[in-house]
Amino acid sequence: MDTYHDTDVVIVGAGPTGLMLANILGMYGQRVTVLEAMSSLIDYPRGVGLDDESFRTIQTVGLVDTVRPHTSPQHIMRLVNGAGKVMLVNNPQTEEFGWERKHSFIQPEVDRALYDGLARFDHVQVLFDHRVEYVEEDAGGVTALALATSADGQVTQHRVRGRYLVGCEGGKSPTRKRLGVTFEGESPSTRWLVVDVNNDPLGTPNVFLGADPRRPYVSIGLPHAVRRWEFMLHDDETEDQVTDPAYVNELLAAHVPNPAGLEFIRRRVFTHHGRVASNFRRGRQLVAGDAAHLMPVWMGQGWNSGIRDATNLGWKLATVLSGQAGDDLLDTYTTERKDHAKAMVDLSLTFGNVIRITNPVAALARDATSSILNRFPQIKSYFAEIRFKPMPRYTQGVLADPSDCTSGRAGATITSRLIPVRTANTTVSPVGVQFPQPRVTTGDASGILLDDAIGNWWSVIVWGNSPKDVLPLDALRKLDALGARLVAVVPETQREWAHQHMDPDVLVLGDHSGRLKKWFDDRPTPLVFLRPDRFVAGACLTQNAPATLDAILASMSFVKTSPTESSQHRHRRSLITAHTHTEGTP
């Protein structure tokens, strides 16, 4: 029997990227159907690292309370040599984006929380045992033919049609292959044995990367008393050999007194891959997560890179589907995400090369170099605070240059010769990077995270002024059509005054910690246009705001809506904000 279903977006693959994208689209009121070939979510540990950027997205979709119990924040990593001497400590203390920079986590439990979160949306469904066999694209949409297997083994054909299809089905992605794009990079021949156990026999809560030339290893303490070991395999060791329980016990003998007494979850051999698709979109089909890039495990960025994809793509799909922007907006997904994904792949490969040195002479040289570098506090801090990790900075995409208001690009430096720029503490442009997330005070609550206060769509944030007082009527009408929230940030001492004297449509936030005051004090950009993914699309002096706004709207192929339509957008998003609001404590 052939069945038919109509939706807005078809997502292939119920992994973390597909589930997060479905949550984001569901939050914005879009109809989503997720097709998953397996009969259930994967139930064994895979990814082990969750960063602050991902947690910010989890906060946006309102799932902090269900995810947080399966994480261990402030996860410390130590790189040790063959003698057990610490060569490098990675322990960043910043909470710039509202959450701890690094967490360990139990991926099956967090993925389950993402899946359970979809139950909030009656317009989103996940269909397990649906293997996509054929996809047909035409001018109006994409139709996926899936073979659906029922509990009694009966196979039926299920046709699902959407305006767009996103392949989140992993590194062997059929969607990517249909797009005909290359998958550039390398797959090092080095193999590793992963061993996961319950009832952690060590109890140490953090990560040890063992750069032992005899056999490099990893030892990771995870939440819920799970311990992971990873051992690099030699070329002459077969998969059957190294997964034999007796052989695994030999490998573990240097780590625990009685390996045979451990409660094993799995023993599995894997090979690292470092690849990035040449394009993340062709026509009405896109790829995300491992389908778009494969990440070596060393920096713990595979899961997080997929969440970054969903964060970037979700609001853009919602914007196009709602009629606020033309289809060209989706081209900025590749433009903005590809370079950073490649940077993370390259860094992970480099870090892995340092760890997996087996030549004794080369290992000795590496150890000696690290000993020297650790004598310099600035270098030591550089590694401890993970400043070597490339933070996303978009130079092309939905942006406006802060110096000349050029649409679609943004230089890394503000070059204006105006005195406010020349006297600023920094002329490094904030455009194209994430805005910080401190805690703020509103008329109703104290100490809430910024994103929870401003909602999950566009915002215009102005320091010390009301946006309605510094923006002309034409710009305000365009922002109304966009559905942007107007936000004034003032010192906490002025908040009550601002509430009384500013337009009631303006959200007034009190900066009781002084963090936002410092951010604005350092930069000659008192007005910020903030995208739904919390990246800065434009930042400027208030008199340059109209030109900056026009450049941003042009870069996203914005389609002006009628006043009635824009009010409907605002009403829908106000309901969404109320539905997903959380005040999780980091």
Coordinates of C-alpha atoms in Angstrom, one line a residue:
M1 CA 0.0 0.0 0.0
D2 CA 1.3 3.4 -1.0
T3 CA 0.7 6.3 1.5
Y4 CA 1.3 10.0 1.1
H5 CA 2.2 12.8 3.5
D6 CA 2.7 16.5 3.0
T7 CA 5.1 18.6 5.2
D8 CA 7.3 21.6 5.0
V9 CA 10.7 20.0 5.7
V10 CA 11.8 16.4 5.3
I11 CA 14.7 15.5 7.6
V12 CA 16.5 12.2 6.8
G13 CA 18.1 10.8 10.0
A14 CA 17.1 11.0 13.6
G15 CA 20.6 11.7 15.0
P16 CA 21.4 14.7 17.1
T17 CA 21.6 17.1 14.1
G18 CA 18.3 16.0 12.6
L19 CA 16.6 16.1 16.0
M20 CA 17.9 19.6 16.9
L21 CA 16.9 20.9 13.5
A22 CA 13.4 19.5 14.0
N23 CA 13.2 21.2 17.4
I24 CA 14.2 24.5 15.9
L25 CA 11.8 24.3 13.0
G26 CA 9.1 23.0 15.3
M27 CA 9.7 26.0 17.6
Y28 CA 9.2 28.3 14.7
G29 CA 5.9 26.6 13.7
Q30 CA 7.1 24.7 10.7
R31 CA 5.8 21.3 9.8
V32 CA 8.6 18.7 9.9
T33 CA 8.8 14.9 9.2
V34 CA 11.9 13.0 10.3
L35 CA 12.5 9.7 8.5
E36 CA 14.8 7.3 10.3
A37 CA 15.9 3.9 8.9
M38 CA 16.5 2.4 12.3
S39 CA 13.8 1.2 14.6
S40 CA 14.9 3.4 17.5
L41 CA 17.5 5.9 18.6
I42 CA 21.1 4.6 19.1
D43 CA 21.4 3.6 22.7
Y44 CA 25.2 3.4 23.3
P45 CA 27.7 6.2 24.0
R46 CA 29.3 7.9 21.0
G47 CA 30.1 11.6 21.4
V48 CA 31.4 12.7 24.8
G49 CA 31.9 16.4 24.5
L50 CA 29.3 19.2 24.6
D51 CA 30.4 22.8 24.4
D52 CA 28.8 26.2 25.4
E53 CA 27.7 27.1 21.9
S54 CA 25.6 23.9 21.7
F55 CA 24.2 24.4 25.2
R56 CA 23.1 27.9 24.1
T57 CA 21.1 26.3 21.3
I58 CA 19.7 23.7 23.8
Q59 CA 18.6 26.7 25.9
T60 CA 17.0 28.4 22.8
V61 CA 14.8 25.4 22.2
G62 CA 13.8 25.1 25.8
L63 CA 15.4 21.8 26.8
V64 CA 18.0 22.8 29.4
D65 CA 16.2 21.1 32.2
T66 CA 16.0 17.7 30.5
V67 CA 19.6 17.8 29.1
R68 CA 21.4 19.2 32.1
P69 CA 21.1 16.0 34.2
H70 CA 23.1 14.0 31.7
T71 CA 26.1 16.4 31.6
S72 CA 29.2 17.1 33.7
P73 CA 30.2 20.7 33.3
Q74 CA 33.7 22.2 33.4
H75 CA 35.3 19.0 32.0
I76 CA 39.1 19.2 32.3
M77 CA 41.4 17.6 29.8
R78 CA 45.0 16.7 30.6
L79 CA 47.5 15.6 28.0
V80 CA 50.1 13.3 29.6
N81 CA 53.2 11.7 28.2
G82 CA 54.3 8.0 28.5
A83 CA 55.7 8.6 32.0
G84 CA 52.4 10.1 33.1
K85 CA 53.7 13.7 33.3
V86 CA 51.2 16.4 32.4
M87 CA 52.2 18.3 29.3
L88 CA 49.1 20.4 28.8
V89 CA 46.0 21.2 30.8
N90 CA 42.8 22.4 29.1
N91 CA 40.4 23.9 31.7
P92 CA 38.7 27.0 30.3
Q93 CA 36.8 29.0 33.0
T94 CA 34.9 31.4 30.8
E95 CA 31.1 31.5 30.6
E96 CA 30.9 34.1 27.9
F97 CA 27.9 32.5 26.2
G98 CA 26.0 31.8 29.4
W99 CA 27.3 28.2 30.0
E100 CA 30.5 26.4 30.9
R101 CA 32.8 26.2 27.9
K102 CA 33.1 22.3 28.1
H103 CA 30.9 19.5 29.3
S104 CA 31.1 15.8 29.1
F105 CA 27.8 14.1 28.4
I106 CA 26.0 10.8 27.7
Q107 CA 24.9 11.2 24.1
P108 CA 22.1 8.6 24.1
E109 CA 20.4 10.4 27.0
V110 CA 20.8 13.9 25.4
D111 CA 19.6 12.7 22.1
R112 CA 16.6 11.2 23.8
A113 CA 15.9 14.6 25.4
L114 CA 16.0 16.2 22.0
Y115 CA 13.6 13.5 20.7
D116 CA 11.2 13.8 23.6
G117 CA 11.2 17.5 23.1
L118 CA 9.5 17.1 19.8
A119 CA 6.4 15.9 21.6
R120 CA 5.7 19.6 22.3
F121 CA 4.9 20.2 18.6
D122 CA 1.9 18.5 17.0
H123 CA 3.2 19.5 13.6
V124 CA 6.5 17.5 14.0
Q125 CA 6.7 13.8 13.7
V126 CA 9.5 11.2 13.7
L127 CA 8.9 8.0 11.7
F128 CA 11.3 5.1 12.6
D129 CA 11.8 2.1 10.3
H130 CA 11.5 4.4 7.3
R131 CA 14.4 3.9 4.9
V132 CA 14.6 6.5 2.2
E133 CA 15.1 4.7 -1.1
Y134 CA 14.4 7.4 -3.7
V135 CA 14.2 11.1 -3.8
E136 CA 12.6 13.2 -6.6
E137 CA 13.0 17.0 -6.7
D138 CA 11.0 19.4 -8.8
A139 CA 10.5 23.2 -9.0
G140 CA 8.0 23.1 -6.1
G141 CA 9.5 20.7 -3.6
V142 CA 11.1 17.3 -2.9
T143 CA 9.4 13.9 -2.6
A144 CA 11.0 11.1 -0.6
L145 CA 10.0 7.5 -1.1
A146 CA 10.6 5.6 2.1
L147 CA 10.1 1.9 2.7
A148 CA 8.3 1.5 6.0
T149 CA 8.7 -1.7 7.9
S150 CA 5.9 -2.4 10.5
A151 CA 6.2 -4.4 13.7
D152 CA 5.0 -7.6 11.9
G153 CA 7.6 -7.2 9.1
Q154 CA 5.2 -5.8 6.5
V155 CA 6.8 -3.4 4.1
T156 CA 4.9 -0.5 2.6
Q157 CA 5.8 2.6 0.5
H158 CA 5.5 5.9 2.2
R159 CA 5.8 9.1 0.1
V160 CA 6.7 12.3 2.0
R161 CA 6.7 15.6 0.2
G162 CA 8.2 18.8 1.6
R163 CA 9.5 22.1 0.2
Y164 CA 13.0 21.2 1.3
L165 CA 14.9 18.0 2.4
V166 CA 17.8 18.0 4.8
G167 CA 20.1 14.9 4.9
C168 CA 21.4 14.3 8.4
E169 CA 22.0 10.6 7.9
G170 CA 25.8 10.4 8.6
G171 CA 29.1 10.2 6.8
K172 CA 27.8 7.8 4.1
S173 CA 24.9 10.3 3.4
P174 CA 22.9 9.3 0.3
T175 CA 21.7 12.9 0.2
R176 CA 25.2 14.3 -0.2
K177 CA 25.9 11.7 -2.9
R178 CA 22.7 12.9 -4.7
L179 CA 24.0 16.4 -4.6
G180 CA 27.0 15.4 -6.5
V181 CA 29.4 17.3 -4.3
T182 CA 32.9 16.2 -3.3
F183 CA 33.8 15.1 0.2
E184 CA 37.2 16.6 0.6
G185 CA 39.8 15.6 3.2
E186 CA 41.5 12.5 4.6
S187 CA 40.8 9.3 6.5
P188 CA 44.0 8.5 8.4
S189 CA 44.7 4.8 8.5
T190 CA 45.1 4.8 12.3
R191 CA 42.4 2.6 14.0
W192 CA 41.3 2.9 17.6
L193 CA 39.5 0.5 20.0
V194 CA 36.7 2.1 22.1
V195 CA 35.8 0.5 25.3
D196 CA 32.9 1.8 27.4
V197 CA 32.1 0.4 30.9
N198 CA 29.5 1.1 33.6
N199 CA 30.3 1.6 37.2
D200 CA 33.4 3.7 36.5
P201 CA 36.3 1.8 38.3
L202 CA 38.5 4.9 38.4
G203 CA 36.1 7.6 39.4
T204 CA 38.2 10.5 38.2
P205 CA 35.8 12.9 36.6
N206 CA 37.9 14.3 33.7
V207 CA 39.9 13.4 30.6
F208 CA 43.4 12.0 30.2
L209 CA 44.9 11.9 26.7
G210 CA 47.8 9.5 27.0
A211 CA 50.5 10.4 24.5
D212 CA 52.4 7.2 25.2
P213 CA 54.5 6.2 22.1
R214 CA 54.1 2.5 23.1
R215 CA 50.4 2.8 22.7
P216 CA 48.5 6.1 22.8
Y217 CA 45.3 6.0 24.8
V218 CA 42.4 8.1 26.1
S219 CA 40.7 7.7 29.5
I220 CA 37.4 9.7 30.0
G221 CA 35.2 10.0 33.0
L222 CA 31.6 10.5 31.9
P223 CA 28.3 11.2 33.7
H224 CA 26.2 8.4 35.1
A225 CA 29.4 6.5 36.2
V226 CA 30.4 5.6 32.7
R227 CA 34.2 5.3 31.8
R228 CA 35.5 5.3 28.3
W229 CA 39.0 4.1 27.2
E230 CA 40.3 4.4 23.6
F231 CA 43.5 2.6 22.6
M232 CA 45.4 3.2 19.3
L233 CA 45.8 -0.1 17.4
H234 CA 49.0 -1.3 15.7
D235 CA 48.8 -2.2 12.0
D236 CA 49.2 -6.0 12.7
E237 CA 46.3 -6.1 15.1
T238 CA 43.0 -7.4 13.6
E239 CA 39.5 -6.2 14.6
D240 CA 38.6 -9.7 15.8
Q241 CA 41.7 -9.9 17.9
V242 CA 41.4 -6.6 19.7
T243 CA 37.7 -6.9 20.5
D244 CA 38.2 -10.4 22.0
P245 CA 37.5 -10.0 25.8
A246 CA 40.8 -11.5 26.8
Y247 CA 42.7 -9.0 24.6
V248 CA 40.7 -6.1 25.9
N249 CA 41.5 -7.2 29.4
E250 CA 45.2 -7.1 28.6
L251 CA 44.9 -3.5 27.3
L252 CA 43.1 -2.5 30.5
A253 CA 45.5 -4.3 32.9
A254 CA 47.6 -1.1 33.2
H255 CA 44.6 0.9 34.2
V256 CA 42.5 -1.2 36.6
P257 CA 43.4 -4.0 39.0
N258 CA 40.8 -6.4 37.7
P259 CA 39.6 -5.8 34.1
A260 CA 37.6 -9.0 34.1
G261 CA 35.4 -7.6 36.8
L262 CA 34.2 -4.6 34.7
E263 CA 30.7 -4.2 33.3
F264 CA 31.3 -3.6 29.6
I265 CA 28.9 -1.6 27.5
R266 CA 30.7 -2.1 24.2
R267 CA 34.0 -2.8 22.5
R268 CA 34.3 -1.3 19.0
V269 CA 37.0 -0.4 16.5
F270 CA 36.8 2.8 14.5
T271 CA 38.9 4.9 12.2
H272 CA 39.1 8.7 12.3
H273 CA 37.9 10.8 9.3
G274 CA 38.5 14.4 8.5
R275 CA 36.3 15.5 5.5
V276 CA 34.1 18.4 4.5
A277 CA 31.6 18.5 1.7
S278 CA 32.4 21.1 -1.0
N279 CA 28.8 22.4 -0.8
F280 CA 26.1 21.9 1.8
R281 CA 23.2 22.7 -0.6
R282 CA 22.0 22.0 -4.1
G283 CA 18.5 23.1 -5.1
R284 CA 16.0 22.0 -2.4
Q285 CA 18.3 19.5 -0.8
L286 CA 20.8 20.2 1.9
V287 CA 23.1 18.3 4.2
A288 CA 24.1 18.8 7.9
G289 CA 26.1 17.1 10.6
D290 CA 28.2 14.2 9.6
A291 CA 26.6 14.2 6.2
A292 CA 28.3 17.6 5.6
H293 CA 31.6 17.0 7.6
L294 CA 33.3 14.2 9.4
M295 CA 35.3 15.3 12.5
P296 CA 38.1 13.4 14.2
V297 CA 37.3 13.0 17.9
W298 CA 40.2 14.8 19.4
M299 CA 38.5 18.1 20.1
G300 CA 35.1 16.6 20.9
Q301 CA 33.5 18.7 18.1
G302 CA 31.6 16.2 16.0
W303 CA 28.3 16.4 17.9
N304 CA 28.8 20.2 18.4
S305 CA 29.5 20.9 14.7
G306 CA 26.2 19.2 13.8
I307 CA 24.4 21.4 16.3
R308 CA 26.1 24.5 14.9
D309 CA 24.7 23.4 11.5
A310 CA 21.2 23.1 12.8
T311 CA 21.5 26.4 14.6
N312 CA 22.6 28.2 11.4
L313 CA 20.2 26.5 9.1
G314 CA 17.0 26.3 11.3
W315 CA 16.2 30.0 11.4
K316 CA 17.0 30.4 7.7
L317 CA 14.7 27.6 6.6
A318 CA 12.0 29.1 8.8
T319 CA 12.5 32.5 7.3
V320 CA 12.2 31.2 3.7
L321 CA 9.2 29.0 4.5
S322 CA 7.3 31.9 6.2
G323 CA 7.8 34.0 3.1
Q324 CA 10.1 36.6 4.8
A325 CA 13.1 35.9 2.5
G326 CA 13.9 34.5 -0.9
D327 CA 15.4 31.1 -1.5
D328 CA 18.9 32.7 -1.9
L329 CA 19.1 33.0 1.9
L330 CA 19.8 29.2 2.1
D331 CA 23.0 29.7 0.1
T332 CA 24.5 31.5 3.1
Y333 CA 24.3 28.3 5.0
T334 CA 27.3 26.8 3.2
T335 CA 29.0 30.2 3.0
E336 CA 28.9 30.6 6.8
R337 CA 29.4 27.0 8.0
K338 CA 31.8 25.4 5.6
D339 CA 35.0 27.3 6.6
H340 CA 34.5 26.8 10.3
A341 CA 33.8 23.1 9.9
K342 CA 37.0 22.8 7.9
A343 CA 38.9 24.7 10.6
M344 CA 37.7 22.4 13.3
V345 CA 38.6 19.3 11.2
D346 CA 42.1 20.6 10.6
L347 CA 42.6 21.4 14.2
S348 CA 41.4 18.0 15.3
L349 CA 43.7 16.3 12.8
T350 CA 46.7 18.3 14.0
F351 CA 45.9 17.6 17.7
G352 CA 45.6 13.9 16.9
N353 CA 49.0 13.9 15.2
V354 CA 50.5 15.2 18.4
I355 CA 48.9 12.5 20.5
R356 CA 49.5 9.5 18.3
I357 CA 53.3 9.8 17.8
T358 CA 54.9 6.4 18.2
N359 CA 58.5 7.2 17.2
P360 CA 60.4 7.4 20.6
V361 CA 62.7 10.1 19.4
A362 CA 59.9 12.3 18.0
A363 CA 57.9 11.7 21.3
L364 CA 60.9 12.8 23.3
A365 CA 61.2 16.0 21.3
R366 CA 57.5 16.7 21.7
D367 CA 57.7 16.2 25.5
A368 CA 60.8 18.4 25.8
T369 CA 59.0 21.2 23.7
S370 CA 55.9 21.0 25.9
S371 CA 58.1 21.3 29.1
I372 CA 59.7 24.4 27.8
L373 CA 56.5 26.0 26.6
N374 CA 54.8 25.4 30.0
R375 CA 57.3 27.8 31.6
F376 CA 55.7 30.7 29.8
P377 CA 52.4 31.7 31.5
Q378 CA 50.9 33.3 28.4
I379 CA 51.5 30.1 26.3
K380 CA 50.3 27.9 29.1
S381 CA 47.1 30.0 29.5
Y382 CA 46.6 29.9 25.7
F383 CA 46.1 26.1 25.9
A384 CA 44.4 26.1 29.3
E385 CA 41.7 28.5 28.1
I386 CA 41.3 26.6 24.7
R387 CA 42.0 29.9 22.9
F388 CA 43.5 27.8 20.1
K389 CA 40.0 26.6 19.2
P390 CA 38.7 28.7 16.3
M391 CA 35.5 30.4 17.2
P392 CA 33.1 30.9 14.3
R393 CA 33.6 34.3 12.6
Y394 CA 31.5 34.8 9.5
T395 CA 33.0 37.2 7.0
Q396 CA 30.4 36.5 4.3
G397 CA 26.7 35.8 4.7
V398 CA 23.8 37.6 6.5
L399 CA 26.0 40.5 7.5
A400 CA 26.7 44.2 7.0
D401 CA 30.2 45.6 7.1
P402 CA 30.7 47.8 10.1
S403 CA 32.9 50.3 8.2
D404 CA 31.1 50.9 4.9
C405 CA 27.7 49.0 5.3
T406 CA 28.6 46.7 2.4
S407 CA 25.9 44.0 2.2
G408 CA 26.8 40.3 2.6
R409 CA 30.3 40.7 4.0
A410 CA 32.1 42.0 7.1
G411 CA 35.7 42.9 7.6
A412 CA 37.3 41.8 10.9
T413 CA 38.4 45.4 11.7
I414 CA 36.4 48.6 11.9
T415 CA 38.3 51.1 9.8
S416 CA 36.3 54.3 10.1
R417 CA 38.3 57.5 11.0
L418 CA 35.6 58.9 13.2
I419 CA 36.9 59.8 16.7
P420 CA 34.6 57.2 18.5
V421 CA 36.4 54.5 16.5
R422 CA 39.9 55.9 16.9
T423 CA 39.5 56.2 20.6
A424 CA 37.8 52.8 21.2
N425 CA 39.4 50.1 23.3
T426 CA 39.1 47.7 20.4
T427 CA 38.4 48.1 16.7
V428 CA 38.0 44.3 16.2
S429 CA 34.6 44.0 14.6
P430 CA 31.8 42.2 16.5
V431 CA 30.0 41.5 13.3
G432 CA 29.9 37.8 12.3
V433 CA 30.6 36.5 15.8
Q434 CA 28.4 35.4 18.7
F435 CA 27.1 38.0 21.1
P436 CA 27.8 37.3 24.7
Q437 CA 25.1 36.1 27.1
P438 CA 25.3 37.6 30.6
R439 CA 22.5 37.6 33.1
V440 CA 20.2 40.6 33.1
T441 CA 17.2 42.0 35.0
T442 CA 13.8 42.8 33.6
G443 CA 10.7 44.3 35.2
D444 CA 9.5 40.8 36.0
A445 CA 12.6 38.8 36.9
S446 CA 16.2 39.3 38.2
G447 CA 19.3 37.5 37.0
I448 CA 17.9 35.7 33.9
L449 CA 20.0 34.8 30.9
L450 CA 19.9 37.4 28.0
D451 CA 18.5 35.0 25.4
D452 CA 15.6 34.1 27.7
A453 CA 14.8 37.8 28.0
I454 CA 14.9 38.8 24.4
G455 CA 13.3 35.7 22.8
N456 CA 14.4 33.5 19.9
W457 CA 14.1 35.7 16.9
W458 CA 15.8 38.9 15.6
S459 CA 16.6 41.6 18.1
V460 CA 17.9 45.2 18.0
I461 CA 19.9 45.9 21.1
V462 CA 20.9 49.5 22.0
W463 CA 23.0 50.6 24.9
G464 CA 21.5 53.5 27.0
N465 CA 18.9 54.6 24.4
S466 CA 15.5 53.5 23.3
P467 CA 15.6 52.0 19.7
K468 CA 12.4 54.0 19.0
D469 CA 14.2 57.2 19.9
V470 CA 17.3 56.7 17.7
L471 CA 15.8 54.9 14.7
P472 CA 13.8 56.7 12.0
L473 CA 10.2 55.6 11.2
D474 CA 11.1 53.8 8.0
A475 CA 13.7 51.7 9.8
L476 CA 11.3 50.8 12.5
R477 CA 8.7 49.7 9.9
K478 CA 11.3 47.4 8.3
L479 CA 12.2 45.9 11.7
D480 CA 8.5 45.4 12.4
A481 CA 8.1 43.5 9.2
L482 CA 11.1 41.4 10.2
G483 CA 9.5 40.8 13.5
A484 CA 12.6 42.1 15.4
R485 CA 12.4 42.8 19.2
L486 CA 13.5 46.3 20.2
V487 CA 15.7 46.1 23.3
A488 CA 17.3 48.8 25.4
V489 CA 20.1 47.9 27.8
V490 CA 20.8 50.3 30.7
P491 CA 22.7 50.1 34.0
E492 CA 20.5 48.5 36.6
T493 CA 20.4 51.9 38.4
Q494 CA 18.5 53.4 35.5
R495 CA 16.2 50.5 34.7
E496 CA 13.1 51.9 36.6
W497 CA 13.6 55.3 34.9
A498 CA 13.8 53.7 31.5
H499 CA 10.6 51.7 32.1
Q500 CA 8.8 54.9 32.9
H501 CA 10.2 57.0 30.0
M502 CA 10.7 54.6 27.1
D503 CA 8.0 53.3 24.7
P504 CA 6.2 50.3 26.1
D505 CA 7.1 48.3 23.0
V506 CA 10.8 48.5 24.0
L507 CA 12.1 45.7 26.2
V508 CA 14.2 47.3 29.0
L509 CA 17.0 45.2 30.5
G510 CA 19.1 46.1 33.5
D511 CA 22.8 45.3 33.3
H512 CA 23.3 44.5 37.0
S513 CA 26.6 42.7 36.5
G514 CA 28.3 45.3 34.3
R515 CA 29.3 42.8 31.6
L516 CA 27.2 44.4 28.9
K517 CA 28.4 47.9 29.9
K518 CA 32.0 46.7 29.4
W519 CA 31.2 45.1 26.1
F520 CA 29.7 48.3 24.8
D521 CA 32.3 50.5 26.4
D522 CA 35.1 48.6 24.6
R523 CA 33.5 49.0 21.1
P524 CA 32.3 52.0 19.0
T525 CA 29.0 50.1 18.2
P526 CA 26.2 51.1 20.6
L527 CA 23.6 49.5 18.3
V528 CA 23.6 45.8 17.5
F529 CA 21.4 43.8 15.1
L530 CA 21.3 40.3 16.6
R531 CA 20.3 37.3 14.4
P532 CA 18.1 34.4 15.8
D533 CA 21.3 32.2 16.1
R534 CA 22.8 34.9 18.4
F535 CA 25.4 36.0 15.8
V536 CA 25.8 39.8 15.2
A537 CA 24.5 40.7 11.7
G538 CA 25.4 44.4 12.1
A539 CA 26.9 46.7 14.7
C540 CA 27.2 50.5 14.3
L541 CA 26.7 54.0 15.5
T542 CA 23.0 54.8 15.7
Q543 CA 23.1 57.2 12.8
N544 CA 24.4 54.4 10.6
A545 CA 21.7 52.0 11.6
P546 CA 19.3 52.6 8.7
A547 CA 22.0 51.9 6.1
T548 CA 23.3 48.9 8.1
L549 CA 19.7 47.5 8.4
D550 CA 19.2 47.8 4.6
A551 CA 22.5 46.0 4.0
I552 CA 21.5 43.2 6.3
L553 CA 18.0 42.8 4.7
A554 CA 19.6 42.7 1.2
S555 CA 22.1 40.1 2.3
M556 CA 19.2 37.8 3.4
S557 CA 17.1 38.4 0.3
F558 CA 14.4 39.8 2.6
V559 CA 10.9 40.1 1.3
K560 CA 8.9 42.9 2.9
T561 CA 5.7 41.6 4.4
S562 CA 2.4 43.5 5.0
P563 CA 1.7 45.0 8.4
T564 CA -0.9 42.3 9.0
E565 CA 1.6 39.5 8.1
S566 CA 4.3 41.0 10.3
S567 CA 1.9 41.2 13.3
Q568 CA 1.1 37.6 12.7
H569 CA 4.8 36.7 12.8
R570 CA 5.2 38.6 16.1
H571 CA 2.2 36.9 17.6
R572 CA 3.4 33.5 16.6
R573 CA 6.9 34.1 18.0
S574 CA 5.6 35.5 21.2
L575 CA 3.7 32.2 21.7
I576 CA 6.9 30.3 20.9
T577 CA 9.0 32.4 23.3
A578 CA 6.5 31.7 26.1
H579 CA 6.5 28.0 25.3
T580 CA 10.3 27.6 25.3
H581 CA 11.3 30.0 28.0
T582 CA 13.7 28.6 30.5
E583 CA 15.7 30.0 33.4
G584 CA 18.2 27.2 33.7
T585 CA 21.1 28.0 36.1
P586 CA 24.5 27.4 34.6

